[in-house]
Short mmCIF file of C-alpha atoms in Angstrom, two decimals:
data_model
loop_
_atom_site.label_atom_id
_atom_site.label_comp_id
_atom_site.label_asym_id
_atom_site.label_seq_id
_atom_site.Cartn_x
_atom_site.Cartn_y
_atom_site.Cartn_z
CA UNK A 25 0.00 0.00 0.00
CA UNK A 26 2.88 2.84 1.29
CA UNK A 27 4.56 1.47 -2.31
CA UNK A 28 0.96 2.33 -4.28
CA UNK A 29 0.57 5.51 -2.10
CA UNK A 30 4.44 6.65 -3.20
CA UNK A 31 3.78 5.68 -6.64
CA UNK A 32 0.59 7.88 -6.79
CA UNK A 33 2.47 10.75 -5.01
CA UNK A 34 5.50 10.50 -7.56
CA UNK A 35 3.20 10.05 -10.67
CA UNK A 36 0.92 13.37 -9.72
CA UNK A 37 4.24 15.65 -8.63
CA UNK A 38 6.33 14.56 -11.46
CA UNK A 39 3.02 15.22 -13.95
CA UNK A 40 2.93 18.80 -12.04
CA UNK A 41 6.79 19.60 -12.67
CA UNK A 42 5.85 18.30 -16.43
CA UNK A 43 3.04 20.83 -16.68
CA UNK A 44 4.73 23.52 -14.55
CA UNK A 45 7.96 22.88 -17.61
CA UNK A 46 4.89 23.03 -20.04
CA UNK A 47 3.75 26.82 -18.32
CA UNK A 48 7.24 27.82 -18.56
CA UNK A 49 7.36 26.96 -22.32
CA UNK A 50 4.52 28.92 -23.16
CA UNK A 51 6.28 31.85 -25.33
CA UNK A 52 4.32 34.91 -25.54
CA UNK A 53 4.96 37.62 -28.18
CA UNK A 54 7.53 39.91 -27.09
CA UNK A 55 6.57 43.02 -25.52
CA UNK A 56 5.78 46.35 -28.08
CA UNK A 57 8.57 45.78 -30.88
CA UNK A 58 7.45 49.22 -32.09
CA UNK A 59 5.17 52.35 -30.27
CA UNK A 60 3.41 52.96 -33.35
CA UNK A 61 2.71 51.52 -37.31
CA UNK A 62 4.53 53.96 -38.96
CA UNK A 63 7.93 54.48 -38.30
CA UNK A 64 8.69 58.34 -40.11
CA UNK A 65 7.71 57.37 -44.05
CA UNK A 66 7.44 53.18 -43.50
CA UNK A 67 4.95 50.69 -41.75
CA UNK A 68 5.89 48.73 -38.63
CA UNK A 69 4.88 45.22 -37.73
CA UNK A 70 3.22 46.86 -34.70
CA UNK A 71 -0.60 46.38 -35.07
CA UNK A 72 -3.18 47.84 -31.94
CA UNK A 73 -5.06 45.36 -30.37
CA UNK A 74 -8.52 44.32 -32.24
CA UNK A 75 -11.07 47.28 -32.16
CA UNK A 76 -8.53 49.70 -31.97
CA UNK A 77 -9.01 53.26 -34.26
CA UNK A 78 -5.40 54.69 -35.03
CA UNK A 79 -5.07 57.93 -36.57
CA UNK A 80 -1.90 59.38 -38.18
CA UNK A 81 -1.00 62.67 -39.51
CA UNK A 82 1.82 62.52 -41.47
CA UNK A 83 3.29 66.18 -41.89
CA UNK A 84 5.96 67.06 -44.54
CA UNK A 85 7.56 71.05 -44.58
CA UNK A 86 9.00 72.30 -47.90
CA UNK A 87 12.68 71.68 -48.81
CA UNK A 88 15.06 73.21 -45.97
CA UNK A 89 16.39 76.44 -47.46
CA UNK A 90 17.52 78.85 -45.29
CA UNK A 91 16.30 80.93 -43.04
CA UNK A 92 13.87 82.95 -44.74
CA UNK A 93 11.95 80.09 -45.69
CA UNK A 94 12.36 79.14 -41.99
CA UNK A 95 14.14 75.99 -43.20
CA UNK A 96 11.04 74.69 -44.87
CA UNK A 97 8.12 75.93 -42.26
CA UNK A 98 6.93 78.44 -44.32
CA UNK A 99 7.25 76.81 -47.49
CA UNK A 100 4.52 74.19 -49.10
CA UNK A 101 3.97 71.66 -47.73
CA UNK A 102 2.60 67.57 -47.63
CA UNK A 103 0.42 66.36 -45.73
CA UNK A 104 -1.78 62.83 -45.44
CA UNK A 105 -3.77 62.19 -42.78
CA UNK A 106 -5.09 58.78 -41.68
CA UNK A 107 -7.68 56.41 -40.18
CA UNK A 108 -6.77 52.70 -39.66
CA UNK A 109 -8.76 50.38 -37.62
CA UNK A 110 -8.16 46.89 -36.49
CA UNK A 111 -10.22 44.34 -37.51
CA UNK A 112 -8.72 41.29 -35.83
CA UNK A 113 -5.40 41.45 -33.15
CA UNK A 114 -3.39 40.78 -36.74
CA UNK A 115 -5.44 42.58 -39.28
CA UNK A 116 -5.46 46.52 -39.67
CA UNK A 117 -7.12 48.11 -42.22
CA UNK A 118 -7.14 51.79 -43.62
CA UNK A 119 -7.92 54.85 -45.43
CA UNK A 120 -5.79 57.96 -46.12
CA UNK A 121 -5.90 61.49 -47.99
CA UNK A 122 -2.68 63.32 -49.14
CA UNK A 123 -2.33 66.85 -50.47
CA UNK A 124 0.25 66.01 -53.19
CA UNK A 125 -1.19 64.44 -56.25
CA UNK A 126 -4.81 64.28 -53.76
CA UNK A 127 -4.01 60.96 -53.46
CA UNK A 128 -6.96 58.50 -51.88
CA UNK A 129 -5.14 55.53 -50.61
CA UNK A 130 -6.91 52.35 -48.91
CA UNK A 131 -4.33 49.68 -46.83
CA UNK A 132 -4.06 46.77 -45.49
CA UNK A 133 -1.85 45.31 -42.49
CA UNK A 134 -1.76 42.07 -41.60
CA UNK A 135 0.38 40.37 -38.79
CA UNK A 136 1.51 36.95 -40.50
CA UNK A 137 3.61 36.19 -37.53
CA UNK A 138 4.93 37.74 -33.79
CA UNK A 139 8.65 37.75 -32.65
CA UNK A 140 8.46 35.53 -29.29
CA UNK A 141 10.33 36.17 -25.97
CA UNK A 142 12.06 32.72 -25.95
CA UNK A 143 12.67 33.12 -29.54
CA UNK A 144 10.57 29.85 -30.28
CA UNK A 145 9.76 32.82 -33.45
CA UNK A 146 12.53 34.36 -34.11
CA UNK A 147 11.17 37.30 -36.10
CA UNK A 148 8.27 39.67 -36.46
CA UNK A 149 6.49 39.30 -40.40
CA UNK A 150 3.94 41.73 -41.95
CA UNK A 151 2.57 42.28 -45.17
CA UNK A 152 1.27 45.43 -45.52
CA UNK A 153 -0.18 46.82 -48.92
CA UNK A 154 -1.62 49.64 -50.53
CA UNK A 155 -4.18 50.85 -53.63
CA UNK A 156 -3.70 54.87 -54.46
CA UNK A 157 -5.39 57.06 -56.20
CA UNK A 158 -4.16 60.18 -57.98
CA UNK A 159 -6.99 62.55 -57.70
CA UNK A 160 -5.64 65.20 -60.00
CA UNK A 161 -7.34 66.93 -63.18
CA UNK A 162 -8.03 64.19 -65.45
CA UNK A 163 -5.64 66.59 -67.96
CA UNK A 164 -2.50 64.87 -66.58
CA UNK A 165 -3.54 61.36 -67.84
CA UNK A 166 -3.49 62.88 -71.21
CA UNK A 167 -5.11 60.84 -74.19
CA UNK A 168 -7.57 57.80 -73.57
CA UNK A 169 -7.98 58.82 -70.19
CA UNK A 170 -9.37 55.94 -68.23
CA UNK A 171 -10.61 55.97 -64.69
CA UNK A 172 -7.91 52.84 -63.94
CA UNK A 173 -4.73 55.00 -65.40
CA UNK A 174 -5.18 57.25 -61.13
CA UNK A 175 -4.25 53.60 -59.67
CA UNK A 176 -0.98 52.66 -57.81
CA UNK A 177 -0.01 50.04 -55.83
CA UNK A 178 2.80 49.08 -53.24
CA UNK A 179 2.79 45.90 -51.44
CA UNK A 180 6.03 44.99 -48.96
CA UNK A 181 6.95 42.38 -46.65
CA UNK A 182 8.03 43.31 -43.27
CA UNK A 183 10.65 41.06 -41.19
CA UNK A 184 11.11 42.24 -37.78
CA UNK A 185 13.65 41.76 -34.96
CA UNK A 186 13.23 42.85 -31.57
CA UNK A 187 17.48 42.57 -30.75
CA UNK A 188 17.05 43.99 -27.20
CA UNK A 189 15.08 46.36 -25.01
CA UNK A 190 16.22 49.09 -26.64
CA UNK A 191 16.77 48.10 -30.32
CA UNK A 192 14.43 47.01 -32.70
CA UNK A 193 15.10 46.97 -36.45
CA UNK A 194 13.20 45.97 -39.52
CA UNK A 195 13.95 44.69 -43.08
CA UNK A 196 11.49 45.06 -45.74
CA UNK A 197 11.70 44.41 -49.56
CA UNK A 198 8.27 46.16 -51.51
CA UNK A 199 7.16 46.52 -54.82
CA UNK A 200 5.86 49.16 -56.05
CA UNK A 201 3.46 49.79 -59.42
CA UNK A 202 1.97 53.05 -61.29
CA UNK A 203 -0.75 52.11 -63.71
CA UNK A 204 0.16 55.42 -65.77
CA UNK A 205 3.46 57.11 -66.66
CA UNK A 206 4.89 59.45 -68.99
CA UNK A 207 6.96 57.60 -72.02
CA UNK A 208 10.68 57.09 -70.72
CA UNK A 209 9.40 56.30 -67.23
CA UNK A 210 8.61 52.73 -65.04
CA UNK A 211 5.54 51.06 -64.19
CA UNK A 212 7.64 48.69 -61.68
CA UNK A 213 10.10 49.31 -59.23
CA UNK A 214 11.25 46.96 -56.28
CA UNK A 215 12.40 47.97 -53.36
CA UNK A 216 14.50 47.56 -50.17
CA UNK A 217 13.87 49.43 -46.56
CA UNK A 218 15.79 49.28 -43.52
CA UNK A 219 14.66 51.32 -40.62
CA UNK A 220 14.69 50.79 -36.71
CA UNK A 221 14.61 52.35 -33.12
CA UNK A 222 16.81 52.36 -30.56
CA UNK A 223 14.90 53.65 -27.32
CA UNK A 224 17.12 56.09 -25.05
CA UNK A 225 14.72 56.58 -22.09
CA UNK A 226 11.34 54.65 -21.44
CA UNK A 227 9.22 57.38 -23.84
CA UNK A 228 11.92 58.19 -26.26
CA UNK A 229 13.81 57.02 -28.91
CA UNK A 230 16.00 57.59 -31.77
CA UNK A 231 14.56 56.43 -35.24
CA UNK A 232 15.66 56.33 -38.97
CA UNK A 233 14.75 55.02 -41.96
CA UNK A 234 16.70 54.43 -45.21
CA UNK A 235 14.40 52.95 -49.02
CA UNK A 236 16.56 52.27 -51.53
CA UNK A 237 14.73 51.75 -55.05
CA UNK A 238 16.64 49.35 -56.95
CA UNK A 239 17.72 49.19 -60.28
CA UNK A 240 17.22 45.82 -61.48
CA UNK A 241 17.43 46.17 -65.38
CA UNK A 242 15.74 42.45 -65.61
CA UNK A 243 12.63 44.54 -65.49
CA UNK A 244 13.48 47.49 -67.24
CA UNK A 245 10.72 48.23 -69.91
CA UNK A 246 13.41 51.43 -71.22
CA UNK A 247 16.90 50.85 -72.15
CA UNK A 248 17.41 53.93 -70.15
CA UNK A 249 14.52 54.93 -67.30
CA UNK A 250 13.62 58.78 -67.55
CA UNK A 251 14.31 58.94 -63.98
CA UNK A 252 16.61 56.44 -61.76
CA UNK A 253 14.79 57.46 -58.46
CA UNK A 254 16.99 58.47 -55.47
CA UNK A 255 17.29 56.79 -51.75
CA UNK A 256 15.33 58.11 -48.85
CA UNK A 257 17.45 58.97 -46.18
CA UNK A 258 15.58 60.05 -42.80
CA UNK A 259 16.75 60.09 -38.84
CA UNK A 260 14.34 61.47 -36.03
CA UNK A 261 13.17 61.59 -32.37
CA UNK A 262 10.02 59.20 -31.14
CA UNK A 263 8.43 60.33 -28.28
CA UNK A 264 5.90 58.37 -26.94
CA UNK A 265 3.26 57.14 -24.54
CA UNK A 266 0.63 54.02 -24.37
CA UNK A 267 -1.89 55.71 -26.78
CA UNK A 268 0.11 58.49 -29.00
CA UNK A 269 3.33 58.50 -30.33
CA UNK A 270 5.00 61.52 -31.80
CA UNK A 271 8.11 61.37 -34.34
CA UNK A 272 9.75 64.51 -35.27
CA UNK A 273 12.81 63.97 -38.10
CA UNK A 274 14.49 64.80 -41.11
CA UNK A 275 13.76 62.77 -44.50
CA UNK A 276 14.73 63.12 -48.20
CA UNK A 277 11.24 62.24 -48.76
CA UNK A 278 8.34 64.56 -49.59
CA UNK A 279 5.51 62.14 -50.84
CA UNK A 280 4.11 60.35 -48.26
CA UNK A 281 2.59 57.77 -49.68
CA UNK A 282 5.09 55.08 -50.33
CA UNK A 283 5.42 53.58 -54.05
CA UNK A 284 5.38 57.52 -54.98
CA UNK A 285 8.54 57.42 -52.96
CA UNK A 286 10.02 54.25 -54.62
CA UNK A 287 9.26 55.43 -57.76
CA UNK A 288 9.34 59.30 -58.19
CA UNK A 289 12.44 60.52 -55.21
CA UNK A 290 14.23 63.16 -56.62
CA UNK A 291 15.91 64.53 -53.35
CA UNK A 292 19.45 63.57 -52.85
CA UNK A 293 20.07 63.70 -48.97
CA UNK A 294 23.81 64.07 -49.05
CA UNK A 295 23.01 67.21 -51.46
CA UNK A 296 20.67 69.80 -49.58
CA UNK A 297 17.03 67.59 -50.63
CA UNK A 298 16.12 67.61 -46.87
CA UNK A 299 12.84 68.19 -45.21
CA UNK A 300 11.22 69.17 -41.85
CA UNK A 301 8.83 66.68 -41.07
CA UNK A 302 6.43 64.91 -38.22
CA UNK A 303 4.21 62.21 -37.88
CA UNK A 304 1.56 61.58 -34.69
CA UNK A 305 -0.51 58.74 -34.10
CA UNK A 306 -3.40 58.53 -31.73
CA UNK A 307 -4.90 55.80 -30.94
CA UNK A 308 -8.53 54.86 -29.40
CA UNK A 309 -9.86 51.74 -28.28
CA UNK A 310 -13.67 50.66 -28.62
CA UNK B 28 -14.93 36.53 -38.02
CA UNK B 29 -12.21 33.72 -39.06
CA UNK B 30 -13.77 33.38 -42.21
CA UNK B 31 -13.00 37.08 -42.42
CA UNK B 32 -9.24 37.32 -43.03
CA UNK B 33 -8.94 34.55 -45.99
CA UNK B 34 -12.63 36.54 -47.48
CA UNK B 35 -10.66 39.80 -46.95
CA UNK B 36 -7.13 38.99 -48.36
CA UNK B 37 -8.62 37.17 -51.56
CA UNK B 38 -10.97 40.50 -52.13
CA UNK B 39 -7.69 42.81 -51.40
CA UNK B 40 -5.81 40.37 -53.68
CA UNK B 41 -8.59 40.77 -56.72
CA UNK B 42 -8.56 44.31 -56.60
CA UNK B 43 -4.72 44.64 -56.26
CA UNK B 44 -4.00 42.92 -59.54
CA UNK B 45 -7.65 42.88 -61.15
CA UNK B 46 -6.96 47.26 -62.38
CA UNK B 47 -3.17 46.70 -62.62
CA UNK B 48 -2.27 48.22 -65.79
CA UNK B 49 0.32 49.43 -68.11
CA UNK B 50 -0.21 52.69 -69.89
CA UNK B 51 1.67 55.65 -71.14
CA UNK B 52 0.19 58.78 -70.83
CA UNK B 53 0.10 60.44 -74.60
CA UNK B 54 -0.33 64.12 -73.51
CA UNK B 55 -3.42 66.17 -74.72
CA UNK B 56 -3.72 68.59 -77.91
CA UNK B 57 -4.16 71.91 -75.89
CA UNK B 58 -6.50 73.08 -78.77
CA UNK B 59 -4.97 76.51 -78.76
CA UNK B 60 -3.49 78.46 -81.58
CA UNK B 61 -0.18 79.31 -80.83
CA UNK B 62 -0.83 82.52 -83.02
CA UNK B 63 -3.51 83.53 -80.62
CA UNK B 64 -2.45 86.52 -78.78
CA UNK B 65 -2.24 85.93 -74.88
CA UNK B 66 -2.83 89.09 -72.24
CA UNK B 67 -1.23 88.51 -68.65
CA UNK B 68 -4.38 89.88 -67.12
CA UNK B 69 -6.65 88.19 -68.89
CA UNK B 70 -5.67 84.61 -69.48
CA UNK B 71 -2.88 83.93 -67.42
CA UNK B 72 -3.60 85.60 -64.17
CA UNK B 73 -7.08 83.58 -63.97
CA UNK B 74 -5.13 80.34 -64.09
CA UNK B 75 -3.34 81.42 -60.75
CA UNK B 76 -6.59 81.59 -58.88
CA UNK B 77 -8.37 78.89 -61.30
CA UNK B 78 -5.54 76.71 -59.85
CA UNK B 79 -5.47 78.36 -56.47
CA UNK B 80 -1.43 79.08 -56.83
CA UNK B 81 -2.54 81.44 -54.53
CA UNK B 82 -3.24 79.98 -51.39
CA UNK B 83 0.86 79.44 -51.11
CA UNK B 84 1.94 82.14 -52.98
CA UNK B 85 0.62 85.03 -51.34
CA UNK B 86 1.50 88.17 -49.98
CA UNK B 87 1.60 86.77 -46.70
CA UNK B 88 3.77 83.90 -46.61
CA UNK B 89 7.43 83.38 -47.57
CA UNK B 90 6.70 82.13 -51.35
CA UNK B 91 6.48 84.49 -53.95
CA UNK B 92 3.30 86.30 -54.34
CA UNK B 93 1.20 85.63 -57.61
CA UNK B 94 -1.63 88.05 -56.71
CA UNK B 95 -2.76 89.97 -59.13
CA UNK B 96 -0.79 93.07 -57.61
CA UNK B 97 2.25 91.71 -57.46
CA UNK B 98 2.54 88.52 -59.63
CA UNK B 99 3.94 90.03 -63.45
CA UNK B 100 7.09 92.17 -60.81
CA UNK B 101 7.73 88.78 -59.27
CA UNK B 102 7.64 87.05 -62.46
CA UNK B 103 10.07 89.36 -64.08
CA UNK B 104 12.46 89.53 -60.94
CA UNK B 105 12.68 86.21 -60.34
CA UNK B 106 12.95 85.20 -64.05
CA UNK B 107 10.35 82.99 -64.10
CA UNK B 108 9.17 83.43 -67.31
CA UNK B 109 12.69 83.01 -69.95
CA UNK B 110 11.89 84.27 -73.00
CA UNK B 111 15.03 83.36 -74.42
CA UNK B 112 14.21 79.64 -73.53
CA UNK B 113 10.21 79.67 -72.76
CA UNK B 114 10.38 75.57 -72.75
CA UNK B 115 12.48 75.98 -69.46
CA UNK B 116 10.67 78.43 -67.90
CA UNK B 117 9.91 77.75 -64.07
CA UNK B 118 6.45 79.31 -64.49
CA UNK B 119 5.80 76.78 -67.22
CA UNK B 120 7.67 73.18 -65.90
CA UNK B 121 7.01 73.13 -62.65
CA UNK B 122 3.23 73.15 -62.50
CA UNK B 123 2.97 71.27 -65.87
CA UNK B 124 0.99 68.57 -66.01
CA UNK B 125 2.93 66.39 -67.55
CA UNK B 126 6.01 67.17 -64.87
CA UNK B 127 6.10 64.01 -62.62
CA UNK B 128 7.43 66.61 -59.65
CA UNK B 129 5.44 66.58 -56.49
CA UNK B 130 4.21 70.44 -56.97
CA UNK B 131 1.06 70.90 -55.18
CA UNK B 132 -0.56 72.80 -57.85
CA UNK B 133 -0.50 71.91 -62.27
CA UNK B 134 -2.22 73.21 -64.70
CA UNK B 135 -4.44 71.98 -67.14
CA UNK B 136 -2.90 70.90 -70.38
CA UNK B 137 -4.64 74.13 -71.79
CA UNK B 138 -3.14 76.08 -69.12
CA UNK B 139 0.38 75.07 -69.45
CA UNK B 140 -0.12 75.18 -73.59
CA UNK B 141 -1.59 79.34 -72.63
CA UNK B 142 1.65 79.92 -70.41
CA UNK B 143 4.28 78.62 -72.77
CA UNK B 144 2.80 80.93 -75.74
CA UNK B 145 2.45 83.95 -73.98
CA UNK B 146 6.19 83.15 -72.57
CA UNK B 147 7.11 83.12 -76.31
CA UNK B 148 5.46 85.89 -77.42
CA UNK B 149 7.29 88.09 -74.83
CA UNK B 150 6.14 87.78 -71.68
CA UNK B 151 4.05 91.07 -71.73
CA UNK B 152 2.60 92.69 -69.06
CA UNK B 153 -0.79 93.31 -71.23
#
């Protein structure tokens, strides 16, 4: 009997250490890879919480001058504002206006997979993609105008890696298409981004970005290309708090929506094509 | 709501691909005469507020002003309008249509064809 007791009390403590080893396995998704899902003129794998309304306002100044212009304030300027809401914990969907162009753009984020904190994943993935539309004087699309010729597209694939506390940084190759160009110029264009944070205090952090459009002449439809578009070089400040987060930074980039970026960047950073620009996100949950 | 994410990726997925096209835009026949005689005052000046140019480039902010005060002095000191090369002109390529440049403001194709002849026929204050 003591032997049937003992083997009872052995069976149900080593079955407790086996589900207490099981508990201990269970990996959660690390802890905010990113404060918000745009990080200065790219998306982030970060995605609010199901039934969450984000909205962004994306604000570009004119090229930095000097200081009558008030290094870009006073000059024109860009600006796209935002609403994205989240369908599902993975799934964000949106819809956003932009000065330039009057583009109407409607996106789509969706979480394929989370970065865990015993690295059972090993990296964040996203795909997040776009449909614009140019909402300009029908005069621009010259000849045979068709409804369809205001359409561009950009879809990208976002691989995450939260390194540490304090750094996170993200690889992300996109393609990017324009239904309608002018002779000489690309429908296509892939593309690569890099961009990350590294956090310097518990609200702040210092952020950059870098797209580089690249020439692939396998898809080339011109022996030449009209325009080889330039790199977008931007560095900034992220400030913030549970529901907003505010970046404040300098970016070669004026467009804000991002195949125009891939396809059309004519700002060198290295030679004076800077801008002034911010970007805040709000978020509320229902 | 499971259902919704395959439903919702397939419909994204149609659209994406379903109006992906590849055109070239052939740019329009302005339909003007480029004998017809063009007054500052009268044709071009409308296009600034048709096109609300304005709004930026007033008297009041930093860019130069194309009110109807002040716009043919700013033109001329600022050589915007290059007779000697009216093609090149800033006050005809950067808000042309057909210029791929992320200027807030173009013109129409009738517009730009109005601002390029009256460039070439002297830039007159008339």
């Amino acid at each position: 009997m003591k032997k049937f007791i003992l083997f009872i009390l052995i069976t149900l403590m080593s079955t407790g250490a086996i589900l207490a080893q099981e508990e201990k396995k269970e990996d959660k998704p690390v802890r905010a890879p990113f404060e918000s899902g745009i990080l200065i003129d790219s998306r982030t794998v970060f995605n609010p919480v199901k039934k969450t309304l984000e909205f962004n306002i994306q604000h570009r100044f004119a090229q930095i001058e000097d200081f009558n212009n008030l290094y870009g304030i006073y000059g024109a300027s860009n600006i796209r504002l935002a609403l994205n809401y989240s369908v599902m914990d993975k799934l964000m969907i949106g819809f956003g206006t932009t000065k330039d162009q009057k583009l109407q753009d409607f996106q789509l984020k969706y979480v394929i997979l989370e970065q865990t904190r015993e690295n059972t994943i090993p990296v964040g993935l996203a795909f997040y993609g776009n449909m614009a539309i140019d909402g300009r004087n029908e005069d621009v699309f010259g000849l045979n105008y068709e409804f369809t010729n205001r359409f561009s597209y950009f879809a990208q694939l976002i691989i995450s890696r939260k390194i540490s506390y304090a750094l996170s940084l993200q690889l992300a190759p996109s393609f990017s298409h324009v239904n309608a160009v002018l002779p000489g110029y690309e429908h296509d264009k892939i593309g690569i981004s890099f961009n990350g944070r590294l956090r310097v205090s518990p609200q702040s952090s210092i952020i950059f970005n870098y797209d580089q459009p690249l020439e692939i002449e396998a898809i080339y439809e011109n022996k030449e290309p009209a325009l080889k578009p330039k790199a977008n070089v931007a560095l900034g400040w992220e400030i913030s708090t549970s529901t907003h987060a505010f970046q404040i930074f300098i970016s070669s980039a004026r467009a804000l929506v991002p195949q125009y970026n891939m396809m059309y960047n004519t700002n060198d950073f290295f030679d004076g094509g800077i801008f002034f620009g911010f970007n805040i996100t709000r978020l509320w949950s229902f | 709501m499971k259902k919704f994410i395959p439903i919702s990726l397939v419909f994204f997925a149609v659209v994406f691909f379903s109006a992906c096209e590849y055109e070239f835009i052939k740019p329009l026949d302005p339909g003007i005469d480029p004998n017809e005689p063009q007054s500052f005052s009268s044709d071009i000046l409308p296009i600034f507020e048709a096109q609300d140019c304005v709004s930026c480039h007033s008297s009041v902010g930093t860019q130069f002003s194309l009110e109807a005060g002040s716009a043919y002095q700013n033109i001329l000191n600022l050589n915007l309008a290059d007779t000697g090369n009216p093609e090149q002109s800033v006050l005809y390529t950067v808000p042309d249509p057909t210029n791929p440049d992320q200027h807030p403001a173009t013109y129409t194709t009738e517009q730009a064809a109005r601002v390029l002849i009256w460039i070439q026929q002297g830039a007159q204050n008339n």
